[in-house]
Tab-separated table of C-alpha atoms in Angstrom:
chain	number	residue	atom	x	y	z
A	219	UNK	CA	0.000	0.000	0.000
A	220	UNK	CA	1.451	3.285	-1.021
A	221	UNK	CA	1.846	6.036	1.663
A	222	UNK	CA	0.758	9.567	1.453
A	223	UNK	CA	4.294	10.463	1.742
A	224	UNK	CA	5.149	8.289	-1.124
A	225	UNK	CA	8.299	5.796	-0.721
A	226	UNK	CA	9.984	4.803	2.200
A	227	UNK	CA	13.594	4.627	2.887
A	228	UNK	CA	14.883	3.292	6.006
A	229	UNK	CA	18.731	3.845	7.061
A	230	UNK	CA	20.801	2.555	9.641
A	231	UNK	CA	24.574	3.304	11.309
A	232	UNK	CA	25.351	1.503	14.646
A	233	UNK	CA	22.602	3.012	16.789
A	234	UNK	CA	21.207	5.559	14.478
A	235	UNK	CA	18.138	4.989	12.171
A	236	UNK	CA	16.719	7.718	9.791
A	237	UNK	CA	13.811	7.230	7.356
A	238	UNK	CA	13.394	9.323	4.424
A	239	UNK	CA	10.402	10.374	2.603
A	240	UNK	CA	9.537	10.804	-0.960
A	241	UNK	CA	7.626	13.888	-0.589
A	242	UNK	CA	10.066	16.875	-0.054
A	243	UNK	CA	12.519	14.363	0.014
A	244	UNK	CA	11.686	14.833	3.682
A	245	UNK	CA	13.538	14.071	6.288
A	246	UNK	CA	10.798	11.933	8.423
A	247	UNK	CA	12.590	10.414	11.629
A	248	UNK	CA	16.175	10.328	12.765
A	249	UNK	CA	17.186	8.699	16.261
A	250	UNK	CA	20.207	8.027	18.024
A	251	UNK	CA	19.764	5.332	20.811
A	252	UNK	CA	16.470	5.456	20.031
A	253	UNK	CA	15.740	8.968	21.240
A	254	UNK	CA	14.181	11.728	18.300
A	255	UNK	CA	16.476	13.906	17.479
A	256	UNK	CA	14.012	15.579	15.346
A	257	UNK	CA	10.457	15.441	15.894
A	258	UNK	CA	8.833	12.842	13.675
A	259	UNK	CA	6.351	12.302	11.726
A	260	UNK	CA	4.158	9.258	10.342
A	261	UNK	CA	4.512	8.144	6.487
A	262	UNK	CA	0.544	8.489	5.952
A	263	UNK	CA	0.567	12.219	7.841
A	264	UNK	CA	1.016	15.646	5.681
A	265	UNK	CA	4.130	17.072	7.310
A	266	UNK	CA	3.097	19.892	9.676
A	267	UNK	CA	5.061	23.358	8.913
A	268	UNK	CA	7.653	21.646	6.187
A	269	UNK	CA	8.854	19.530	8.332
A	270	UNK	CA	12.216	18.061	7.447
A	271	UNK	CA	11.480	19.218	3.354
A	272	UNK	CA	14.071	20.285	1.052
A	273	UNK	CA	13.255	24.133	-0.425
A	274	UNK	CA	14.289	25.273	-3.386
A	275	UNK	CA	14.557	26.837	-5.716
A	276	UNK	CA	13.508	29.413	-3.382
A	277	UNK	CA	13.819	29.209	0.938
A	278	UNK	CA	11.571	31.301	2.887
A	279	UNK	CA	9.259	33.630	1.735
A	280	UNK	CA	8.702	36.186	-1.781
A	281	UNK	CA	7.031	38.711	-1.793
A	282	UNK	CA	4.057	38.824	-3.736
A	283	UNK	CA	5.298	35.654	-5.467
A	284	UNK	CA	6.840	38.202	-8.134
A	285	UNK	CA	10.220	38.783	-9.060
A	286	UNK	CA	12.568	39.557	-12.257
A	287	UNK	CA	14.880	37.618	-13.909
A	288	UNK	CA	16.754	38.149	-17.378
A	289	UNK	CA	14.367	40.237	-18.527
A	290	UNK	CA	11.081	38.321	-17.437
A	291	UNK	CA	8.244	39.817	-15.529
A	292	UNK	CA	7.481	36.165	-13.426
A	293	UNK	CA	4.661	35.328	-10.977
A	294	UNK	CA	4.426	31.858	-8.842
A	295	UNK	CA	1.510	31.195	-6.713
A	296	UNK	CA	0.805	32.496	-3.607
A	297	UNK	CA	1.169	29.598	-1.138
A	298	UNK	CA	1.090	31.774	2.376
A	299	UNK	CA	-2.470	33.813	1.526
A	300	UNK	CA	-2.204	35.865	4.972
A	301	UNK	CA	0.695	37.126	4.577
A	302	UNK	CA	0.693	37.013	0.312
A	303	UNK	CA	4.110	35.290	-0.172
A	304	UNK	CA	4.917	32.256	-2.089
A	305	UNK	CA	6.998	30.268	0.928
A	306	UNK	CA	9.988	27.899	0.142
A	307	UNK	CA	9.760	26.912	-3.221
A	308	UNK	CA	8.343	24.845	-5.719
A	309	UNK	CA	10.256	20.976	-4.769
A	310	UNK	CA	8.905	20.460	-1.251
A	311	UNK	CA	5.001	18.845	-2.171
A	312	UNK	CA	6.986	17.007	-5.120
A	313	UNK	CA	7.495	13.810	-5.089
A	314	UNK	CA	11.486	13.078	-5.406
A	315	UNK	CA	12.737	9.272	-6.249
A	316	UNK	CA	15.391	6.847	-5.367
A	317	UNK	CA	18.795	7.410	-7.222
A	318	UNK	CA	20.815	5.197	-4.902
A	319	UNK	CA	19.988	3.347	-1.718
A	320	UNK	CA	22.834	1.476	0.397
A	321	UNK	CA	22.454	0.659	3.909
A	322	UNK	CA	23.675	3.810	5.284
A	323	UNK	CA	23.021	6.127	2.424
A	324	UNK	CA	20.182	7.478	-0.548
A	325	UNK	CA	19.791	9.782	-3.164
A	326	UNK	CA	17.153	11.332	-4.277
A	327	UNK	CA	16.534	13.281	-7.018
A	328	UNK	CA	13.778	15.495	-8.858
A	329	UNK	CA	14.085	17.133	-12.463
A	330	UNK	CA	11.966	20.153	-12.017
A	331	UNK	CA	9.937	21.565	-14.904
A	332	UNK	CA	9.531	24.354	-16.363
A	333	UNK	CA	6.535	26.059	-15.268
A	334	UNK	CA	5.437	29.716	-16.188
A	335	UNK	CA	6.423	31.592	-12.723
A	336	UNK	CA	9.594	29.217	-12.612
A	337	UNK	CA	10.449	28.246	-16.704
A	338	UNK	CA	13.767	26.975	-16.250
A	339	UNK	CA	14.913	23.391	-15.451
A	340	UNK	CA	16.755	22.162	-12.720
A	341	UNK	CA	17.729	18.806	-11.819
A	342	UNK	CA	18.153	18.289	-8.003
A	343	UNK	CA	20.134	15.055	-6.231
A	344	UNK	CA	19.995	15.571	-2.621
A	345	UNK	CA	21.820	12.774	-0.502
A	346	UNK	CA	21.637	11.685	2.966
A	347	UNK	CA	24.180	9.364	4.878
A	348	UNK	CA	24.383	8.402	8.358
A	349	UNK	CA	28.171	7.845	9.544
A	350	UNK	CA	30.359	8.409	12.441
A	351	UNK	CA	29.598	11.993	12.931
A	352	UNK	CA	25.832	11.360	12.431
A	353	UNK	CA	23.903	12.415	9.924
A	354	UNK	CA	24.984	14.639	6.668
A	355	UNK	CA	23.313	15.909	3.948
A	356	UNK	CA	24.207	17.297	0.360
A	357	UNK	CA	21.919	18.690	-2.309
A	358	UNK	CA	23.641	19.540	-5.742
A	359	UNK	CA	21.783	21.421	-8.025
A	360	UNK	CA	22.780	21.842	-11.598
A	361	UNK	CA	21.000	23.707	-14.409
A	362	UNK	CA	19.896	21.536	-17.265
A	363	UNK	CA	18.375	24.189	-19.352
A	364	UNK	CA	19.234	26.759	-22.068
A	365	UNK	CA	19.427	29.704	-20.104
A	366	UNK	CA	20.757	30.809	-17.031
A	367	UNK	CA	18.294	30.668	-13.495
A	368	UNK	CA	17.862	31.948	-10.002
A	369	UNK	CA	18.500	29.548	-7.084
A	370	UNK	CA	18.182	29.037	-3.605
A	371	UNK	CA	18.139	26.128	-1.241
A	372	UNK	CA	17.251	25.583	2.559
A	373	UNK	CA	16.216	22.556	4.331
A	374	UNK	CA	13.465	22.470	7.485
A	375	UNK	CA	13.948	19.676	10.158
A	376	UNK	CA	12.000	20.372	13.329
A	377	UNK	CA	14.467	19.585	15.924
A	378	UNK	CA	12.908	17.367	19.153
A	379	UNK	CA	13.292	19.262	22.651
A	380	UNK	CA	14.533	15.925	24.046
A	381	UNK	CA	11.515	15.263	26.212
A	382	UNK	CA	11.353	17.988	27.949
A	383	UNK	CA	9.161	21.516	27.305
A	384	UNK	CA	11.395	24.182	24.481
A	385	UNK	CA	11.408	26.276	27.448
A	386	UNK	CA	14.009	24.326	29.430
A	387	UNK	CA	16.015	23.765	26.529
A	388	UNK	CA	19.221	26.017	25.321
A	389	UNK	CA	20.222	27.514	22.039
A	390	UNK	CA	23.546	28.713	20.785
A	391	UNK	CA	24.277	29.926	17.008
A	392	UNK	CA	27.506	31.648	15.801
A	393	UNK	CA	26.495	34.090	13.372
A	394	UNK	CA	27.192	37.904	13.927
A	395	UNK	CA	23.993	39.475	11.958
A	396	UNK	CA	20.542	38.838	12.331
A	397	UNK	CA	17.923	40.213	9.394
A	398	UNK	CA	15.525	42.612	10.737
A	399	UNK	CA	11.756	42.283	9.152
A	400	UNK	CA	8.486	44.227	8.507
A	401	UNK	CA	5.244	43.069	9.786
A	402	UNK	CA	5.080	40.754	6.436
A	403	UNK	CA	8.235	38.649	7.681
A	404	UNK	CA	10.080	40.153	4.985
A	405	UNK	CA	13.637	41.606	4.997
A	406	UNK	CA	14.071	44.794	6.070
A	407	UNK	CA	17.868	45.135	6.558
A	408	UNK	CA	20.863	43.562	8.441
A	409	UNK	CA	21.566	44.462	11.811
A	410	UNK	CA	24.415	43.524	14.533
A	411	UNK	CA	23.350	40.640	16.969
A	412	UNK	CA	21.933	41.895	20.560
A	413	UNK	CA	19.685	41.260	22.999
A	414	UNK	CA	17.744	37.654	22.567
A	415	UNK	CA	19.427	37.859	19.094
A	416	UNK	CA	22.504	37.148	19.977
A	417	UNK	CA	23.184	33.990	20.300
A	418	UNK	CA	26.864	33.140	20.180
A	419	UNK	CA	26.777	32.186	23.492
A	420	UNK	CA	24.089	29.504	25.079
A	421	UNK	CA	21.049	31.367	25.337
A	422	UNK	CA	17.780	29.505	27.808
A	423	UNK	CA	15.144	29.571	25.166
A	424	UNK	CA	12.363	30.387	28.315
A	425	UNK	CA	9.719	32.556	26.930
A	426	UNK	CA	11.967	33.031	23.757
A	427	UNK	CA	9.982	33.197	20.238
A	428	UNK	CA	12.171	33.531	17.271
A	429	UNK	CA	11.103	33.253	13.372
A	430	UNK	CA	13.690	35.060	11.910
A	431	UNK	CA	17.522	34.835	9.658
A	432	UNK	CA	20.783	35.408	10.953
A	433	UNK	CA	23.619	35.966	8.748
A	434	UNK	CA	27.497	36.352	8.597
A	435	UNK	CA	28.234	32.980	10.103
A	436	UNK	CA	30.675	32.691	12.320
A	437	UNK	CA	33.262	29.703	10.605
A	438	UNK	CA	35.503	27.314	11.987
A	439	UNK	CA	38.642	26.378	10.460
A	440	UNK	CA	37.056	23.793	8.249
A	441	UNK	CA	34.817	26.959	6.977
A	442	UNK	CA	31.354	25.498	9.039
A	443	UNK	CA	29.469	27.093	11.435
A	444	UNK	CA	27.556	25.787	13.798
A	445	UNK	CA	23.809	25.692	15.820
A	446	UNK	CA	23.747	23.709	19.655
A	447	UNK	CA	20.630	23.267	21.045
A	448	UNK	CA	21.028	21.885	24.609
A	449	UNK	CA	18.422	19.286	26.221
A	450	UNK	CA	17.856	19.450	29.513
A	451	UNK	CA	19.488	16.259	30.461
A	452	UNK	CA	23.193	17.412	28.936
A	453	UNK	CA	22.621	16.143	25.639
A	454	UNK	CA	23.414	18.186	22.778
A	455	UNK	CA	22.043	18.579	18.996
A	456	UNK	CA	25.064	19.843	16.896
A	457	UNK	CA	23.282	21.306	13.994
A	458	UNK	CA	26.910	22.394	11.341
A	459	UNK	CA	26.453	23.645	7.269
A	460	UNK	CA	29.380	24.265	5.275
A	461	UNK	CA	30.300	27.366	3.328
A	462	UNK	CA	27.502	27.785	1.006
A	463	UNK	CA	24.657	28.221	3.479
A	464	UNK	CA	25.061	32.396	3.926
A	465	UNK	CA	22.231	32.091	6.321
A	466	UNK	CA	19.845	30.289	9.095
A	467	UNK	CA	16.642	30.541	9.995
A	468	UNK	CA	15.401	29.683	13.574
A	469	UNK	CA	11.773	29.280	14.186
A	470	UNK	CA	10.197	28.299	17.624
A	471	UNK	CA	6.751	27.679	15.939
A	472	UNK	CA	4.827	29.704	18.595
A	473	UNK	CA	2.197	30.570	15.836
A	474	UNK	CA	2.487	27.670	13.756
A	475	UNK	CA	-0.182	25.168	13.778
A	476	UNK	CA	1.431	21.694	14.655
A	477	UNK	CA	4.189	22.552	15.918
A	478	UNK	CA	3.750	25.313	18.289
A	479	UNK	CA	7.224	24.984	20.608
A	480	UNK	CA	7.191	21.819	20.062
A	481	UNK	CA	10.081	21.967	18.577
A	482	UNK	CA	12.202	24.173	17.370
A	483	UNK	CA	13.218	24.577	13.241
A	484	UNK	CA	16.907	25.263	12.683
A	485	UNK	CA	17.344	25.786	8.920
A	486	UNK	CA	20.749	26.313	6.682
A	487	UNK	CA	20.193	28.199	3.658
A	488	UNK	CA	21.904	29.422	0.701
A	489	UNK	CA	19.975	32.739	1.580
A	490	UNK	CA	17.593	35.055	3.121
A	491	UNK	CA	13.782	35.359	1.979
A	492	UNK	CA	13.367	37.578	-1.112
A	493	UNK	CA	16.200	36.797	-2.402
A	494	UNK	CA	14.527	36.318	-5.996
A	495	UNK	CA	13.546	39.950	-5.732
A	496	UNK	CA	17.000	41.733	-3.961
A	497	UNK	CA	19.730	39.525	-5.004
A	498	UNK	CA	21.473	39.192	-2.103
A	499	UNK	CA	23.196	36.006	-1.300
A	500	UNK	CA	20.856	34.672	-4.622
A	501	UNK	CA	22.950	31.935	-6.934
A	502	UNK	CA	23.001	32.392	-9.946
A	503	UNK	CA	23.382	29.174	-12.212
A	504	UNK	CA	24.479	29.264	-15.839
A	505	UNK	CA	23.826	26.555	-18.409
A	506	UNK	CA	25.207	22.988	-17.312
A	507	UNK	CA	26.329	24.944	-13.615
A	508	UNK	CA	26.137	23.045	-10.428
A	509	UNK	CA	25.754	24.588	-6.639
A	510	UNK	CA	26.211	22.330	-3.644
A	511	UNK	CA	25.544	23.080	-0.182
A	512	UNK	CA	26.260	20.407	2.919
A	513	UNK	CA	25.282	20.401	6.213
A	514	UNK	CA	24.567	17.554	9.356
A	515	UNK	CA	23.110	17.060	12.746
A	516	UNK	CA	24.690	14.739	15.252
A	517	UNK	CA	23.470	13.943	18.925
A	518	UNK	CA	26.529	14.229	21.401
């Protein structure tokens, strides 16, 4: 019997099982000694909030659902009505398929279509493998059409509070900007971290709401940066993304049906909402180009 998420993929690394979704290419379940690292959710249930989903070729929101690109005037649908943005992309209700499948390791990949607010094509491969280190994951996109296209990428796992309430639990993110926003959620400009904003040292997330970008990551010497969220019992999420993700978004789902600090989303992107319409951190992928952006979670 076919789920409503479509295929099934079930992987496994010592004590660490993660199942995989067809729809969004979704992230569905991931323990580590059998405890949820992020909050799961069953194979015949519609993810709540984009939970664990793959966005692209946009993240986060557009305004109006319009932007410009090489000379076109371009309109995609309007998928957040209330606040009239189109919200993370085109690729997340898609069904993606099986490319490769080992024990420890898929692919999975969607060609998307042209379409008339979106008419270029891009082929996507996005791969997770459990390991050692936990769990990473890479999506490559590369443009197979005539022309050269806007692209973004972000990824939405709904991180578990370990049992506990979100309240009890603590945050830490090094980044050194966040993005300020107008009543819309939409970027307003860059700002230096303070306050509840800044994060770069453990912050108690107790009557803490957050649904918003930080940027200017702080790197390592390997070039990641890294999210911590700490569980009341000393256990720690390590949340890293490599170079390419310019940005992350935090959201505590206080308003979100479904979720609503039940978790807490902690998303690596390529860049900040709008990005189709203001350029900044947007990629921009000539004929036959490719873009790659990695990131992982691991429970330490």
């Amino acid at each position: 019997m076919r789920t409503f998420t479509g295929q099934q993929t079930t992987l496994t690394h010592g004590d660490q099982h993660a199942t995989i979704a067809a729809l969004g290419a979704a992230l569905r379940e991931y323990t580590v000694g059998g405890r949820d690292v992020v909050l799961p959710f069953a194979a015949d249930e519609l993810p709540a909030a984009y939970h664990g989903m793959v966005l692209a070729p946009w993240p986060n929101r557009l305004r109006d659902g319009q932007y410009s690109f090489g000379g076109q005037e371009l309109q995609v649908p309007v998928s957040e009505p209330d606040r009239g943005t189109a919200l993370h992309g085109l690729v997340c209700w898609q069904e993606w398929t099986v490319e490769s499948h080992t024990e420890s390791a898929v692919t999975m990949a969607l060609d998307l279509a042209p379409s008339p607010g979106y008419p270029f094509r891009l082929a996507l491969a996005t791969t997770y493998a459990l390991g050692d280190d936990g769990l990473t994951v890479t999506t490559v996109a590369r443009n197979a059409g005539a022309d050269a296209l806007p692209y973004g990428v972000g990824f939405h796992p709904w991180f578990s509070p370990g049992g506990s309430d979100l309240d009890h639990c603590t945050l830490q993110l090094g980044a050194a900007s966040r993005v300020t926003v107008d009543e819309r959620l939409l970027p307003v400009m860059d700002a230096p971290v303070d306050g509840a904003f800044d994060l770069r040292s453990p912050r108690p997330l107790d009557g803490i709401a957050f649904d918003d970008a930080w940027v200017d990551p702080i790197a390592d010497a390997e070039g990641k940066s890294w999210c911590r969220l700490w569980w009341t019992d000393g256990s720690t999420i390590e949340i890293w993304a490599d170079a390419a993700a310019t940005a992350w978004q935090i959201c505590t789902g206080d308003e979100v049906p479904g979720v609503r600090r039940a978790g807490i989303a902690i998303e690596p992107m390529s860049c900040i909402a709008d990005a189709f319409r203001t350029g900044e951190r947007l990629v921009t992928l000539e004929p036959g180009e490719s873009h790659a952006l990695t990131w992982g979670m691991r429970l330490v």
